[in-house]
Structures are given as structure tokens and as C-alpha cells.
PDB file of N, CA and C in Angstrom:
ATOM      1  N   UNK A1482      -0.407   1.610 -33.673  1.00 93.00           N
ATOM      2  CA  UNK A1482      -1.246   2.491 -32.890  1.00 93.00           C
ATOM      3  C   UNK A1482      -2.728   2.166 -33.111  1.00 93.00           C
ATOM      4  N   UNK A1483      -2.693   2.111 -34.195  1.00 95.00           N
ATOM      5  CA  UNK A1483      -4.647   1.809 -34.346  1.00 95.00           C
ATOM      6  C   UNK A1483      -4.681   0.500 -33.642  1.00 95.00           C
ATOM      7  N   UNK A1484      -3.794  -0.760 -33.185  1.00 97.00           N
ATOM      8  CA  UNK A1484      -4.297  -1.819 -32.540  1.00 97.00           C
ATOM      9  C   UNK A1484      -4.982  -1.148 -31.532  1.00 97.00           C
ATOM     10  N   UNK A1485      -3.969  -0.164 -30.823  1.00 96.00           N
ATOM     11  CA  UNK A1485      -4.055  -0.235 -29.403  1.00 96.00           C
ATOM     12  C   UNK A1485      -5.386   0.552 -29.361  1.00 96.00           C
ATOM     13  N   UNK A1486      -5.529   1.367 -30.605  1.00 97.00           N
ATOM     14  CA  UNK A1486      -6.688   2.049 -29.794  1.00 97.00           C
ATOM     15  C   UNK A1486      -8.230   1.706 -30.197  1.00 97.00           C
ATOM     16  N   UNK A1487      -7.825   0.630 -30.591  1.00 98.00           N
ATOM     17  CA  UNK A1487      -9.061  -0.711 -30.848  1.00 98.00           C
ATOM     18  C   UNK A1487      -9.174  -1.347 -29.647  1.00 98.00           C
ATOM     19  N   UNK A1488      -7.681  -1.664 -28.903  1.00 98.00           N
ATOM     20  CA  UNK A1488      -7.356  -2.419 -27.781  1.00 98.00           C
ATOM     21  C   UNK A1488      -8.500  -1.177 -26.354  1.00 98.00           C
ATOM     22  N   UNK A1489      -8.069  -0.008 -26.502  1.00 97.00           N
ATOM     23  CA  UNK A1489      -8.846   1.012 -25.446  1.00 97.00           C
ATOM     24  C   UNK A1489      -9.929   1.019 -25.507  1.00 97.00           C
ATOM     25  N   UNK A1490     -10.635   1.038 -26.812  1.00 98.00           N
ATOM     26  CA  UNK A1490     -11.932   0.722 -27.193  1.00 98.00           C
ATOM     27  C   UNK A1490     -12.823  -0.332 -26.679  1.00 98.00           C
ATOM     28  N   UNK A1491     -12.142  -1.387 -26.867  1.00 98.00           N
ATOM     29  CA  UNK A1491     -12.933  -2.788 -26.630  1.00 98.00           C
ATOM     30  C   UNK A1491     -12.957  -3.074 -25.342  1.00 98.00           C
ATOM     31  N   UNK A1492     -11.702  -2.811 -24.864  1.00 98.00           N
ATOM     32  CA  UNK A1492     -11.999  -2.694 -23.381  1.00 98.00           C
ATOM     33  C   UNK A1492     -12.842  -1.960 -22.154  1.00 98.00           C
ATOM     34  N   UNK A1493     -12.946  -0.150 -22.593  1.00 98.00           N
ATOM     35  CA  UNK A1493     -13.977   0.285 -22.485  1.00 98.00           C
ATOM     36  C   UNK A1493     -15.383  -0.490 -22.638  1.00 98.00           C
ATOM     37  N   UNK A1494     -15.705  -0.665 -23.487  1.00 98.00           N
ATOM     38  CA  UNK A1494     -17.055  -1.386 -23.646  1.00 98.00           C
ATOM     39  C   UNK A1494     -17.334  -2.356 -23.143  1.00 98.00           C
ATOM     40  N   UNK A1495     -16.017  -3.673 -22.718  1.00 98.00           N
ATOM     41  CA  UNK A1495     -16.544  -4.715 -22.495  1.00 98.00           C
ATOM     42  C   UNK A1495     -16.615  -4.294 -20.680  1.00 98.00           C
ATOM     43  N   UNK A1496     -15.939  -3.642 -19.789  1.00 98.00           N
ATOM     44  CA  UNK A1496     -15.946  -2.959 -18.752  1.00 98.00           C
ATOM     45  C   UNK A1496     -17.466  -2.239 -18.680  1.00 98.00           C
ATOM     46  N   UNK A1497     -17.414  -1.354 -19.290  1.00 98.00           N
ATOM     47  CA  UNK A1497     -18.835  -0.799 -19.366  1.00 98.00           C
ATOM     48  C   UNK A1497     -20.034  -1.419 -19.225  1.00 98.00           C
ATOM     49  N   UNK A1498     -20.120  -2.364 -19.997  1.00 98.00           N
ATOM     50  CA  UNK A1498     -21.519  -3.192 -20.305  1.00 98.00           C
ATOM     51  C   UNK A1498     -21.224  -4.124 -19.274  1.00 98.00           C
ATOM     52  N   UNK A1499     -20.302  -4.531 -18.828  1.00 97.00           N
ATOM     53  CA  UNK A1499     -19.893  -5.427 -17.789  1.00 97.00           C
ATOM     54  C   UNK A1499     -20.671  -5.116 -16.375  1.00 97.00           C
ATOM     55  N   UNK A1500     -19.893  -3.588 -16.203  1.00 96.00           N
ATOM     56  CA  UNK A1500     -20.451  -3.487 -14.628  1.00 96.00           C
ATOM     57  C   UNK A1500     -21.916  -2.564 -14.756  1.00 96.00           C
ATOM     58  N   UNK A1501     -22.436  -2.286 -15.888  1.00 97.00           N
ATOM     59  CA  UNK A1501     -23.619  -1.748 -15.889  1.00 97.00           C
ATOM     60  C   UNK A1501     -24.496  -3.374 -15.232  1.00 97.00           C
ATOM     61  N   UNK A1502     -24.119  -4.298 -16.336  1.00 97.00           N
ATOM     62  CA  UNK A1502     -24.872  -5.516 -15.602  1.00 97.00           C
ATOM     63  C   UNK A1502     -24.910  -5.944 -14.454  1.00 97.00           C
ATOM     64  N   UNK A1503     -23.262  -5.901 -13.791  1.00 96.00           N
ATOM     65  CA  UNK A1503     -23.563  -6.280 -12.240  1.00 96.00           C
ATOM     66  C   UNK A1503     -24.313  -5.222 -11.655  1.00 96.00           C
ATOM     67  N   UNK A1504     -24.004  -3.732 -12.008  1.00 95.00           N
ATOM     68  CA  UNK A1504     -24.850  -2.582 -10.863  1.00 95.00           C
ATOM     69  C   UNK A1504     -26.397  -2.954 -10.987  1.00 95.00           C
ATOM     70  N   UNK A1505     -27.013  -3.320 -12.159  1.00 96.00           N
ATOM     71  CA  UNK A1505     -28.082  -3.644 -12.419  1.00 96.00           C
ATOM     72  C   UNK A1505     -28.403  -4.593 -11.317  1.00 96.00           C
ATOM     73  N   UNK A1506     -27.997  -5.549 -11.467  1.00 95.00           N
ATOM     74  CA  UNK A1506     -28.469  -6.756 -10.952  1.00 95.00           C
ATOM     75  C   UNK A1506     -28.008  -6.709  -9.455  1.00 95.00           C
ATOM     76  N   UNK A1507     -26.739  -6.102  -9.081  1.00 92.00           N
ATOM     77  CA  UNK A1507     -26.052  -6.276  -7.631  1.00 92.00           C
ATOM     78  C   UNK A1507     -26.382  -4.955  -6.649  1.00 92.00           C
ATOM     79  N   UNK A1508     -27.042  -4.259  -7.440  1.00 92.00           N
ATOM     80  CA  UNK A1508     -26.413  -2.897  -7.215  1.00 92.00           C
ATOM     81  C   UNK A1508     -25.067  -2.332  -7.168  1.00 92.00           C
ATOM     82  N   UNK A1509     -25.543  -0.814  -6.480  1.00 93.00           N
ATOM     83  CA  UNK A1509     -23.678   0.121  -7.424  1.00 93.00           C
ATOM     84  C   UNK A1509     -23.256   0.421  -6.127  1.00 93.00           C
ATOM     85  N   UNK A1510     -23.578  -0.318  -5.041  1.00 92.00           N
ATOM     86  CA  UNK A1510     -22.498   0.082  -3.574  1.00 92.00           C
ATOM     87  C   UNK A1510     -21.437  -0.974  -3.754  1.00 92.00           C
ATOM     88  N   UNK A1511     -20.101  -0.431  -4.382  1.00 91.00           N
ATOM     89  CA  UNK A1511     -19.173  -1.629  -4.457  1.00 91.00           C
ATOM     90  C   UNK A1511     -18.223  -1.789  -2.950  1.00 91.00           C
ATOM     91  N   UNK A1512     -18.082  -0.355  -2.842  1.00 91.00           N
ATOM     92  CA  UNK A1512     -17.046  -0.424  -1.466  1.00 91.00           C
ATOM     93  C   UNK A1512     -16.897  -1.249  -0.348  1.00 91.00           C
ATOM     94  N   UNK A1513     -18.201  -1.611  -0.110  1.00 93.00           N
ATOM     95  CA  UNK A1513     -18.391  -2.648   1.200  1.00 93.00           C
ATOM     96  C   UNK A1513     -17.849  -4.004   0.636  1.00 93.00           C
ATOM     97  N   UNK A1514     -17.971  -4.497  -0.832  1.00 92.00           N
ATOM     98  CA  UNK A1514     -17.496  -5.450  -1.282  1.00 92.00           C
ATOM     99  C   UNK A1514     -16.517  -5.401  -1.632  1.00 92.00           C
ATOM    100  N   UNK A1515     -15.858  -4.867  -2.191  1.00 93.00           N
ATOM    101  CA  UNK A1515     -14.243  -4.521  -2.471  1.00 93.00           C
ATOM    102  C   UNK A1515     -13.828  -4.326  -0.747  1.00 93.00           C
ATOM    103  N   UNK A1516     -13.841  -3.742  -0.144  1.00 94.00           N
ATOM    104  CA  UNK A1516     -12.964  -3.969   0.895  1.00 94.00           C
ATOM    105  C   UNK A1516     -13.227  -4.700   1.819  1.00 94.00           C
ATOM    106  N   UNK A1517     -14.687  -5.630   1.539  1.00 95.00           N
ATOM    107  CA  UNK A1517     -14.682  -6.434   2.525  1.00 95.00           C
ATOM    108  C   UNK A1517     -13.934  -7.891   2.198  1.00 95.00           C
ATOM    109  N   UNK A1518     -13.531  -8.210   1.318  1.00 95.00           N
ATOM    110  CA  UNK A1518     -12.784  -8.646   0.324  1.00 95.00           C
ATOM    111  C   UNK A1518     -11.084  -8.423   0.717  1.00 95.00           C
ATOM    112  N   UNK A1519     -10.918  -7.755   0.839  1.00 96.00           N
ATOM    113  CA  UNK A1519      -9.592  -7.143   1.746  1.00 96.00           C
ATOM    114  C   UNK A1519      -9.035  -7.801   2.804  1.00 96.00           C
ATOM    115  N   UNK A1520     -10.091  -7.204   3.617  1.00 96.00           N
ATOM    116  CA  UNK A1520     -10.058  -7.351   4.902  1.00 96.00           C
ATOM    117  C   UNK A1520     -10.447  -8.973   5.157  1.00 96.00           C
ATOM    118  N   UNK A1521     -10.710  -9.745   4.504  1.00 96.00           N
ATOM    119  CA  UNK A1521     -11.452 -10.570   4.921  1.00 96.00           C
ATOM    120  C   UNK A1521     -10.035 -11.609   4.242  1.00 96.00           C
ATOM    121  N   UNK A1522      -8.650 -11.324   3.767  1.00 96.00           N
ATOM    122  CA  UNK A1522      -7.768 -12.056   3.599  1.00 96.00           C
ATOM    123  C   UNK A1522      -8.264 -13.023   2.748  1.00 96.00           C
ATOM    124  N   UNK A1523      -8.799 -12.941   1.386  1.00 95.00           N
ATOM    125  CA  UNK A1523      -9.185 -14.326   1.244  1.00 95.00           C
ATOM    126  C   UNK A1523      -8.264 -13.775  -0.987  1.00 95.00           C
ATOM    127  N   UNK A1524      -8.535 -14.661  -1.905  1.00 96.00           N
ATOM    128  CA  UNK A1524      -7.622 -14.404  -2.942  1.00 96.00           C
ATOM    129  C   UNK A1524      -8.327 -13.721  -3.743  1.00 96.00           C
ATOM    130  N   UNK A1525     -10.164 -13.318  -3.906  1.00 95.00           N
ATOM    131  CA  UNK A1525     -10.681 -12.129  -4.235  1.00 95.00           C
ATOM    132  C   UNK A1525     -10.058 -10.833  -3.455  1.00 95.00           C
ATOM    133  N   UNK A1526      -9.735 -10.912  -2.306  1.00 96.00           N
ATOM    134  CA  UNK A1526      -9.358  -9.654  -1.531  1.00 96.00           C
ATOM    135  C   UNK A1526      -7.893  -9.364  -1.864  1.00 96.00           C
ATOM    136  N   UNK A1527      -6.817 -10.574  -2.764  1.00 97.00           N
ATOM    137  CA  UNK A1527      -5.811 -10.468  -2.735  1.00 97.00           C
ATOM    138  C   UNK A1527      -5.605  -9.625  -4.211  1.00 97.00           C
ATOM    139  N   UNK A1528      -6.434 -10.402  -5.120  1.00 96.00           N
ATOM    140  CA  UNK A1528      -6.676  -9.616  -6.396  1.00 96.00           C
ATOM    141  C   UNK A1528      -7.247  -7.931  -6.285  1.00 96.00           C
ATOM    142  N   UNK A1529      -8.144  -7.760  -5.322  1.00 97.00           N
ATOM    143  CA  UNK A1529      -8.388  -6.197  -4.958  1.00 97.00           C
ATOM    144  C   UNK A1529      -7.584  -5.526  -4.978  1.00 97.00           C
ATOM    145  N   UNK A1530      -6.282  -5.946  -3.794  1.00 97.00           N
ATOM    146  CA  UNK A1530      -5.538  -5.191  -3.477  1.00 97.00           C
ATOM    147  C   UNK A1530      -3.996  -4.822  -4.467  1.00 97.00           C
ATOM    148  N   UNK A1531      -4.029  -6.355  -5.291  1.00 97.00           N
ATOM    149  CA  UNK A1531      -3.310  -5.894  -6.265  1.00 97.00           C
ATOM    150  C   UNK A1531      -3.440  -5.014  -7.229  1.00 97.00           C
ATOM    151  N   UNK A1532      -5.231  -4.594  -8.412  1.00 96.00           N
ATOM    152  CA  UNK A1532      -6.066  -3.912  -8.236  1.00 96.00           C
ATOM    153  C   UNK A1532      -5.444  -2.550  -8.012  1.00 96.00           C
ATOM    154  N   UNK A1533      -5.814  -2.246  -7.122  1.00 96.00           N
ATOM    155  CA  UNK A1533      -6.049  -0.562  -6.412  1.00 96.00           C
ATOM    156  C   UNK A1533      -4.286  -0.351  -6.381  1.00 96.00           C
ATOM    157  N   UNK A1534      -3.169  -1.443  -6.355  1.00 97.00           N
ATOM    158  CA  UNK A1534      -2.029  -0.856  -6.595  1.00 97.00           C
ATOM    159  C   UNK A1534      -1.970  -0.171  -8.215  1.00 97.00           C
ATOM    160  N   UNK A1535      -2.145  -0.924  -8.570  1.00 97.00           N
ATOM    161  CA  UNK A1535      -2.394  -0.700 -10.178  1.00 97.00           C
ATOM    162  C   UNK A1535      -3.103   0.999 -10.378  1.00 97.00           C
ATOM    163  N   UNK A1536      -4.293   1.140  -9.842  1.00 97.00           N
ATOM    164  CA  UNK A1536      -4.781   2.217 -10.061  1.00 97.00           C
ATOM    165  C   UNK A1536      -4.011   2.950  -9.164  1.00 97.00           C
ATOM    166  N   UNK A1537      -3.469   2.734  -8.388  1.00 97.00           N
ATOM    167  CA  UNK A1537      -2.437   3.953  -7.658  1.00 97.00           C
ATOM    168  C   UNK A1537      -1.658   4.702  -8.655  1.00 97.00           C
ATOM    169  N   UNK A1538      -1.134   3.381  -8.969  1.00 97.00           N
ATOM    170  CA  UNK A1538       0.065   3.821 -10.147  1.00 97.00           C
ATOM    171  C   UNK A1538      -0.438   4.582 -11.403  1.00 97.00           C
ATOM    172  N   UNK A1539      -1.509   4.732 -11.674  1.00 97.00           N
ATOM    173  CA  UNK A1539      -2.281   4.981 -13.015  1.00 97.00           C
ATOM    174  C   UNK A1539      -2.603   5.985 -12.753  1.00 97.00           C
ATOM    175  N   UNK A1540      -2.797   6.852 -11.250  1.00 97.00           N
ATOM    176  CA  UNK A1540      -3.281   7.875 -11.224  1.00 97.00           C
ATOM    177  C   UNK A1540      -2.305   9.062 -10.949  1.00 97.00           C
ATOM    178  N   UNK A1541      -1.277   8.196 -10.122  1.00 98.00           N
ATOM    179  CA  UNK A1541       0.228   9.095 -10.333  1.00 98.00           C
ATOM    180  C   UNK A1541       1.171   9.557 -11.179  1.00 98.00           C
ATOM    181  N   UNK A1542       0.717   8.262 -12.359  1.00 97.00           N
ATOM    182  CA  UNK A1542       1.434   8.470 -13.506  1.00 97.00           C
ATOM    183  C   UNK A1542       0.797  10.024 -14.527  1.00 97.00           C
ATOM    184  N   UNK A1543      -0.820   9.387 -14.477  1.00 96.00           N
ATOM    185  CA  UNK A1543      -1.449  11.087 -14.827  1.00 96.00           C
ATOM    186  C   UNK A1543      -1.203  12.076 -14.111  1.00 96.00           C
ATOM    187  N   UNK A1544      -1.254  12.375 -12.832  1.00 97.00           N
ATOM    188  CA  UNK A1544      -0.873  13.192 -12.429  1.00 97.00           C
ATOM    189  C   UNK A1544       0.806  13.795 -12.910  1.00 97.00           C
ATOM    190  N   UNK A1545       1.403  13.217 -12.451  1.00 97.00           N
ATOM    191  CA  UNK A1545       2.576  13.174 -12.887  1.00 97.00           C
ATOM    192  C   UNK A1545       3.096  13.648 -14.798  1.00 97.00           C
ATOM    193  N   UNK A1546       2.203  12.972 -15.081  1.00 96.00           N
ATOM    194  CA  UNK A1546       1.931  13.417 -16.729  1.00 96.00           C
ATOM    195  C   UNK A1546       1.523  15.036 -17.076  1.00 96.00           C
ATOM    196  N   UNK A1547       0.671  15.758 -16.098  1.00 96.00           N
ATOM    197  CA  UNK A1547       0.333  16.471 -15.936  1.00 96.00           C
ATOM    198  C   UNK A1547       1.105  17.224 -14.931  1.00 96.00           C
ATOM    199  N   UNK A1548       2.130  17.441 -14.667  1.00 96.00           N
ATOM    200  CA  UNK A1548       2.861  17.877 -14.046  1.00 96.00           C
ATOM    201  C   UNK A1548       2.784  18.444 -12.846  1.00 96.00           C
ATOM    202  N   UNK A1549       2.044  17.620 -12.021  1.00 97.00           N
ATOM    203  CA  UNK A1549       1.013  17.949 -10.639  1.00 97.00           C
ATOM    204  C   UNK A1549       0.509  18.810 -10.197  1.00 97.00           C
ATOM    205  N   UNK A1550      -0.248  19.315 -11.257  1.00 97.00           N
ATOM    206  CA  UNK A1550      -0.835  20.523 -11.501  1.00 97.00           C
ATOM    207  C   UNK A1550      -2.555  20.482 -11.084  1.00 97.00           C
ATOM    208  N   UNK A1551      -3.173  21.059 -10.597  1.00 98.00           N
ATOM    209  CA  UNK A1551      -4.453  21.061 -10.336  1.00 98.00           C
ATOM    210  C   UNK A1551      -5.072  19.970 -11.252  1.00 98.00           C
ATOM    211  N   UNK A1552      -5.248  20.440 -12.424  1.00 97.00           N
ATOM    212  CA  UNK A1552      -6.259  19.002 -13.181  1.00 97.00           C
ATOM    213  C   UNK A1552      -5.614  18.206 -13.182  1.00 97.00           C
ATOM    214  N   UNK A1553      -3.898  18.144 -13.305  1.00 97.00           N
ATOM    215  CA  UNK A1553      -3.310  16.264 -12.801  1.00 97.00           C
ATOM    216  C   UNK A1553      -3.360  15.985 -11.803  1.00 97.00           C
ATOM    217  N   UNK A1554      -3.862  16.772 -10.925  1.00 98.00           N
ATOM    218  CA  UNK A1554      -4.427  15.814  -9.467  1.00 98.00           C
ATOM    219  C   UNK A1554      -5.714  15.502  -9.575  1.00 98.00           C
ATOM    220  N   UNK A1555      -6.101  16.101 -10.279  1.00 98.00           N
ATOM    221  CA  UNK A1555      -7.902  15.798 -10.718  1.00 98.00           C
ATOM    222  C   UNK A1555      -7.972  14.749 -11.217  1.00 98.00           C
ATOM    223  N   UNK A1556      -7.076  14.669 -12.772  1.00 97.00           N
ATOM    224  CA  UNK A1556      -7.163  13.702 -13.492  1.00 97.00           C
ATOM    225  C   UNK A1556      -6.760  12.421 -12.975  1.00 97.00           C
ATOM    226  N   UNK A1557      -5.643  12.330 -12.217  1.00 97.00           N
ATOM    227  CA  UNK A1557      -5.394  11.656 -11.112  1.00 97.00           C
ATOM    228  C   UNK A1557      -6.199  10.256 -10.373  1.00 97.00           C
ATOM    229  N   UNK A1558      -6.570  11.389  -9.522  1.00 97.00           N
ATOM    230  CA  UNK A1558      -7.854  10.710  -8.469  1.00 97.00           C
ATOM    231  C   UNK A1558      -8.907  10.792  -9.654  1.00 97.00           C
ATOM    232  N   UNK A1559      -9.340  10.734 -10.706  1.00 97.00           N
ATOM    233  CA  UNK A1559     -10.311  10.053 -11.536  1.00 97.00           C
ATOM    234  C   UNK A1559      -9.704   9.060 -11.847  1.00 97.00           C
ATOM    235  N   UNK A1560      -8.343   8.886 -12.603  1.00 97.00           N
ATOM    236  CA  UNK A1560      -7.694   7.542 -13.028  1.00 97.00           C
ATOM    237  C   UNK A1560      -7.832   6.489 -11.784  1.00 97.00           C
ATOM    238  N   UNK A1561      -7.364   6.788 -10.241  1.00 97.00           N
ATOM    239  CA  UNK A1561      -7.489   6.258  -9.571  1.00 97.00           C
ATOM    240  C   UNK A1561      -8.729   5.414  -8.591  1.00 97.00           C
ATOM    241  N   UNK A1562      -9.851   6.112  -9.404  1.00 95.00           N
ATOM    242  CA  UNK A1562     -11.384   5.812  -8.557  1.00 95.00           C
ATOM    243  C   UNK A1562     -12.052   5.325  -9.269  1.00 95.00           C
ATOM    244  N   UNK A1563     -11.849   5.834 -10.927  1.00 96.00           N
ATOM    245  CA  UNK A1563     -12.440   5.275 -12.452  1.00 96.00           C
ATOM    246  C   UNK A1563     -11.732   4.253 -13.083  1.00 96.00           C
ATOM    247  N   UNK A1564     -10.891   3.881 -12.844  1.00 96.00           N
ATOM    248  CA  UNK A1564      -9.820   2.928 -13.592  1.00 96.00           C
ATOM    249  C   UNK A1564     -10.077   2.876 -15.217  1.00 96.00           C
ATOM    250  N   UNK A1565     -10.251   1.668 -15.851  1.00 97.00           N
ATOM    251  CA  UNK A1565     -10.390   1.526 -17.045  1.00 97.00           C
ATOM    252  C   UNK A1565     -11.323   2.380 -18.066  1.00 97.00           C
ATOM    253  N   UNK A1566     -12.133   2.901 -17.098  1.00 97.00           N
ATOM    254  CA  UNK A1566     -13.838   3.549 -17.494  1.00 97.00           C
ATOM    255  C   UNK A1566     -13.191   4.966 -17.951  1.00 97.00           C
ATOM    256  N   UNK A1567     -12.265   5.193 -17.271  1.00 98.00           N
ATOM    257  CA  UNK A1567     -11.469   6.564 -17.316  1.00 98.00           C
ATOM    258  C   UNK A1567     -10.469   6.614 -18.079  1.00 98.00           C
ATOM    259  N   UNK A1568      -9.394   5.572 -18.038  1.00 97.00           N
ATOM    260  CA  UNK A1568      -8.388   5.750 -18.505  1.00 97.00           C
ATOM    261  C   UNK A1568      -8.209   5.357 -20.049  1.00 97.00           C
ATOM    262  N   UNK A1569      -8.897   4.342 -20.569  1.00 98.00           N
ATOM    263  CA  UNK A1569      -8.971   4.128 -21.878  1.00 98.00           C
ATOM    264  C   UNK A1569      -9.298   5.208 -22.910  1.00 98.00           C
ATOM    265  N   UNK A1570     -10.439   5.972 -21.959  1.00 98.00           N
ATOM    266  CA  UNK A1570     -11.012   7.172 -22.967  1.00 98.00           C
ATOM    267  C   UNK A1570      -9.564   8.253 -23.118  1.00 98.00           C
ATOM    268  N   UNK A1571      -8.799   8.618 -22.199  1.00 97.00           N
ATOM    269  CA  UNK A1571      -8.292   9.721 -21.857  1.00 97.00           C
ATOM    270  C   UNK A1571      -6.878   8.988 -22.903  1.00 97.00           C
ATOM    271  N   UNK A1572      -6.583   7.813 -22.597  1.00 97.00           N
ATOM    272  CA  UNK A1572      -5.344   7.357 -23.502  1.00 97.00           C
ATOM    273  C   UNK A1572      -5.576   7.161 -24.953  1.00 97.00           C
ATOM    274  N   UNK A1573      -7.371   7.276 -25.261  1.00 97.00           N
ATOM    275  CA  UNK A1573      -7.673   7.263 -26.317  1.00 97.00           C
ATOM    276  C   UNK A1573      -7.489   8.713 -27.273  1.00 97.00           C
ATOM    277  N   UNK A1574      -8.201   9.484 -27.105  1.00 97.00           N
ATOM    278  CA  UNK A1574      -8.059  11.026 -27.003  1.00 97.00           C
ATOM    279  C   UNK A1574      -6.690  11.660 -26.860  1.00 97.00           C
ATOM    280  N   UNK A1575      -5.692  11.198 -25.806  1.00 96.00           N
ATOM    281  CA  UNK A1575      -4.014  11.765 -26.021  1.00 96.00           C
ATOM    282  C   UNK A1575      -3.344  10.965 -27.116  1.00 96.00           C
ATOM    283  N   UNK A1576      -3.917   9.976 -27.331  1.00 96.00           N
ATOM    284  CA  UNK A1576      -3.075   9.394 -28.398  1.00 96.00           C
ATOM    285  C   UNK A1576      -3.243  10.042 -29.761  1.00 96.00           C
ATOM    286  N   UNK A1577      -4.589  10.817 -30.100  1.00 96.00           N
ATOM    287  CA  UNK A1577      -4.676  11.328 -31.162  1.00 96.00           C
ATOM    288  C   UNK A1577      -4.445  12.485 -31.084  1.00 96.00           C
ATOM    289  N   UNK A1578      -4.379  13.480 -30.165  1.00 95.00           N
ATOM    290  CA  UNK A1578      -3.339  14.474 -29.668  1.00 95.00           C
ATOM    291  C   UNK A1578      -1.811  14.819 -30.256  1.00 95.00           C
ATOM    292  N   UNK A1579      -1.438  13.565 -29.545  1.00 95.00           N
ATOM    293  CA  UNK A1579       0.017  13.149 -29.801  1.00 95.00           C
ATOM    294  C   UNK A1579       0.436  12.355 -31.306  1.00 95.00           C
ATOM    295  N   UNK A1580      -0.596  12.333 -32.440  1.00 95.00           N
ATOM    296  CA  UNK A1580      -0.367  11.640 -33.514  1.00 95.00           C
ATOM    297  C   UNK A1580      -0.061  10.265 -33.258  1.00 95.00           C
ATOM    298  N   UNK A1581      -0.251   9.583 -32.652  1.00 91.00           N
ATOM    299  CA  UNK A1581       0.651   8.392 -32.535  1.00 91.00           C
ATOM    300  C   UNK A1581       2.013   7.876 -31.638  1.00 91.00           C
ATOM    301  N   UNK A1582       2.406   9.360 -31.500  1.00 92.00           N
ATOM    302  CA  UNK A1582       3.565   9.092 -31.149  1.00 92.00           C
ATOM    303  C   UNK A1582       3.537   8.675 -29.765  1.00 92.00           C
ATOM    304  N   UNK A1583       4.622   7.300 -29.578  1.00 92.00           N
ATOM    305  CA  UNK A1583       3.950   6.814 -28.334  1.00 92.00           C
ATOM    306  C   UNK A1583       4.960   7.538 -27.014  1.00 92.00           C
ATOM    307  N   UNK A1584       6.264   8.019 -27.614  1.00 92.00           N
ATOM    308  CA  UNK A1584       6.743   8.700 -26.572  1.00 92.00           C
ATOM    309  C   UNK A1584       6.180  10.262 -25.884  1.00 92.00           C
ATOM    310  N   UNK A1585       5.509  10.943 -26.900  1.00 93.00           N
ATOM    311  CA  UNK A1585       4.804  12.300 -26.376  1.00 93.00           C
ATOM    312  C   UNK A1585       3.601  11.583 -25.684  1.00 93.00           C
ATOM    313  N   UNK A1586       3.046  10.309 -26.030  1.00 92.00           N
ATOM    314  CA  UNK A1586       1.743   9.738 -25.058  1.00 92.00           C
ATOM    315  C   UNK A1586       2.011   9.450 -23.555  1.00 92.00           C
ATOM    316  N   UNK A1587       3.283   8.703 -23.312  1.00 90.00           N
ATOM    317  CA  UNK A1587       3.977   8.416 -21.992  1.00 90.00           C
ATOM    318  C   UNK A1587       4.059   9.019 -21.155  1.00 90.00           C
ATOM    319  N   UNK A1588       4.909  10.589 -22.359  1.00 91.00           N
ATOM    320  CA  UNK A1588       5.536  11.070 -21.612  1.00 91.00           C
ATOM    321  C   UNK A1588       4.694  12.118 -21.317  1.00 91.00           C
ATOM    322  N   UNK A1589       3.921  12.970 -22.172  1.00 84.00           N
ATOM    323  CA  UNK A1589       3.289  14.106 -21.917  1.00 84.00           C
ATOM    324  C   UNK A1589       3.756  15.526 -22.832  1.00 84.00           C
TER     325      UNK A1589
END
């Protein structure tokens, strides 16, 4: 357990400091680029869309974790719009909740 939540950690940060640099430098309107990327059929647009399946699943699973209850639809559509920025913290925090245990983390 402590790997992993070295593993949530590091990832957070390197995400963090990551897209603080591109918003810096690119600015923070990503949408037009992410879906123009899409739409535009090309293997950045293919990685997007694989991407946003991923966060589908990440946000249903919280929800779902939460027993689709008002804040697991909240928590949800944050997992799903925040991805890693969101979810590392929140798997960080239930894991020490849950002691470790990785089946009350899964499962809820």
C-alpha cells in the first residue's frame, strides 16, 4: 500500500506541474484541442478518445462507489472532467480511510 500511495502521489505532481506548464505557456482552453483532435481522425485524437473512455469509467466507478447518490454523481463528473488531478487525491485519502485494505478501497 505505501507503494501505491507514493505511486498517487508522484503522479499527482508530475500531472500538476505538467499542465500548469502547458496552461502557462499554451493557455487553459483545452477543449478546442482535445476535440479538435477527435474530430480531426488523426492518432492524437485516437489517444483522446481512448482517454475520456478511461475517465468515463473512473467516474462511474465513483459514482457507483458511492452508491449513486448525489455526491457520487458529483464525485463522478469531477473524476470524469478532473481525471488524475482528482482521482489520485481522493484514492489517496480513501485508502487511509480504509486502512489499507484494498477491497473496502474498490469496493466502498
Amino acid at each position: 500500500m505505501v507503494l501505491f500511495r507514493f505511486l498517487l502521489a508522484t503522479l499527482f505532481i508530475i500531472v500538476f506541474v505538467y499542465a500548469c506548464l502547458v496552461g502557462a505557456n499554451h493557455g487553459w482552453d483545452i477543449l478546442p484541442v482535445f476535440l479538435g483532435d477527435i474530430v480531426a481522425m488523426t492518432w492524437p485524437g485516437q489517444f483522446n478518445l481512448d482517454f475520456s473512455s478511461y475517465l468515463i469509467l473512473s467516474g462511474i466507478w465513483l459514482s457507483w462507489r458511492h452508491n449513486f447518490s448525489v455526491l457520487g454523481l458529483f464525485l463522478g463528473l469531477t473524476a470524469a472532467l478532473c481525471g488524475i488531478l482528482f482521482l489520485s487525491p481522493y484514492l489517496l485519502v480513501a485508502s487511509f480511510q480504509t486502512n489499507g485494505n484494498i477491497d473496502a478501497l474498490l469496493l466502498g
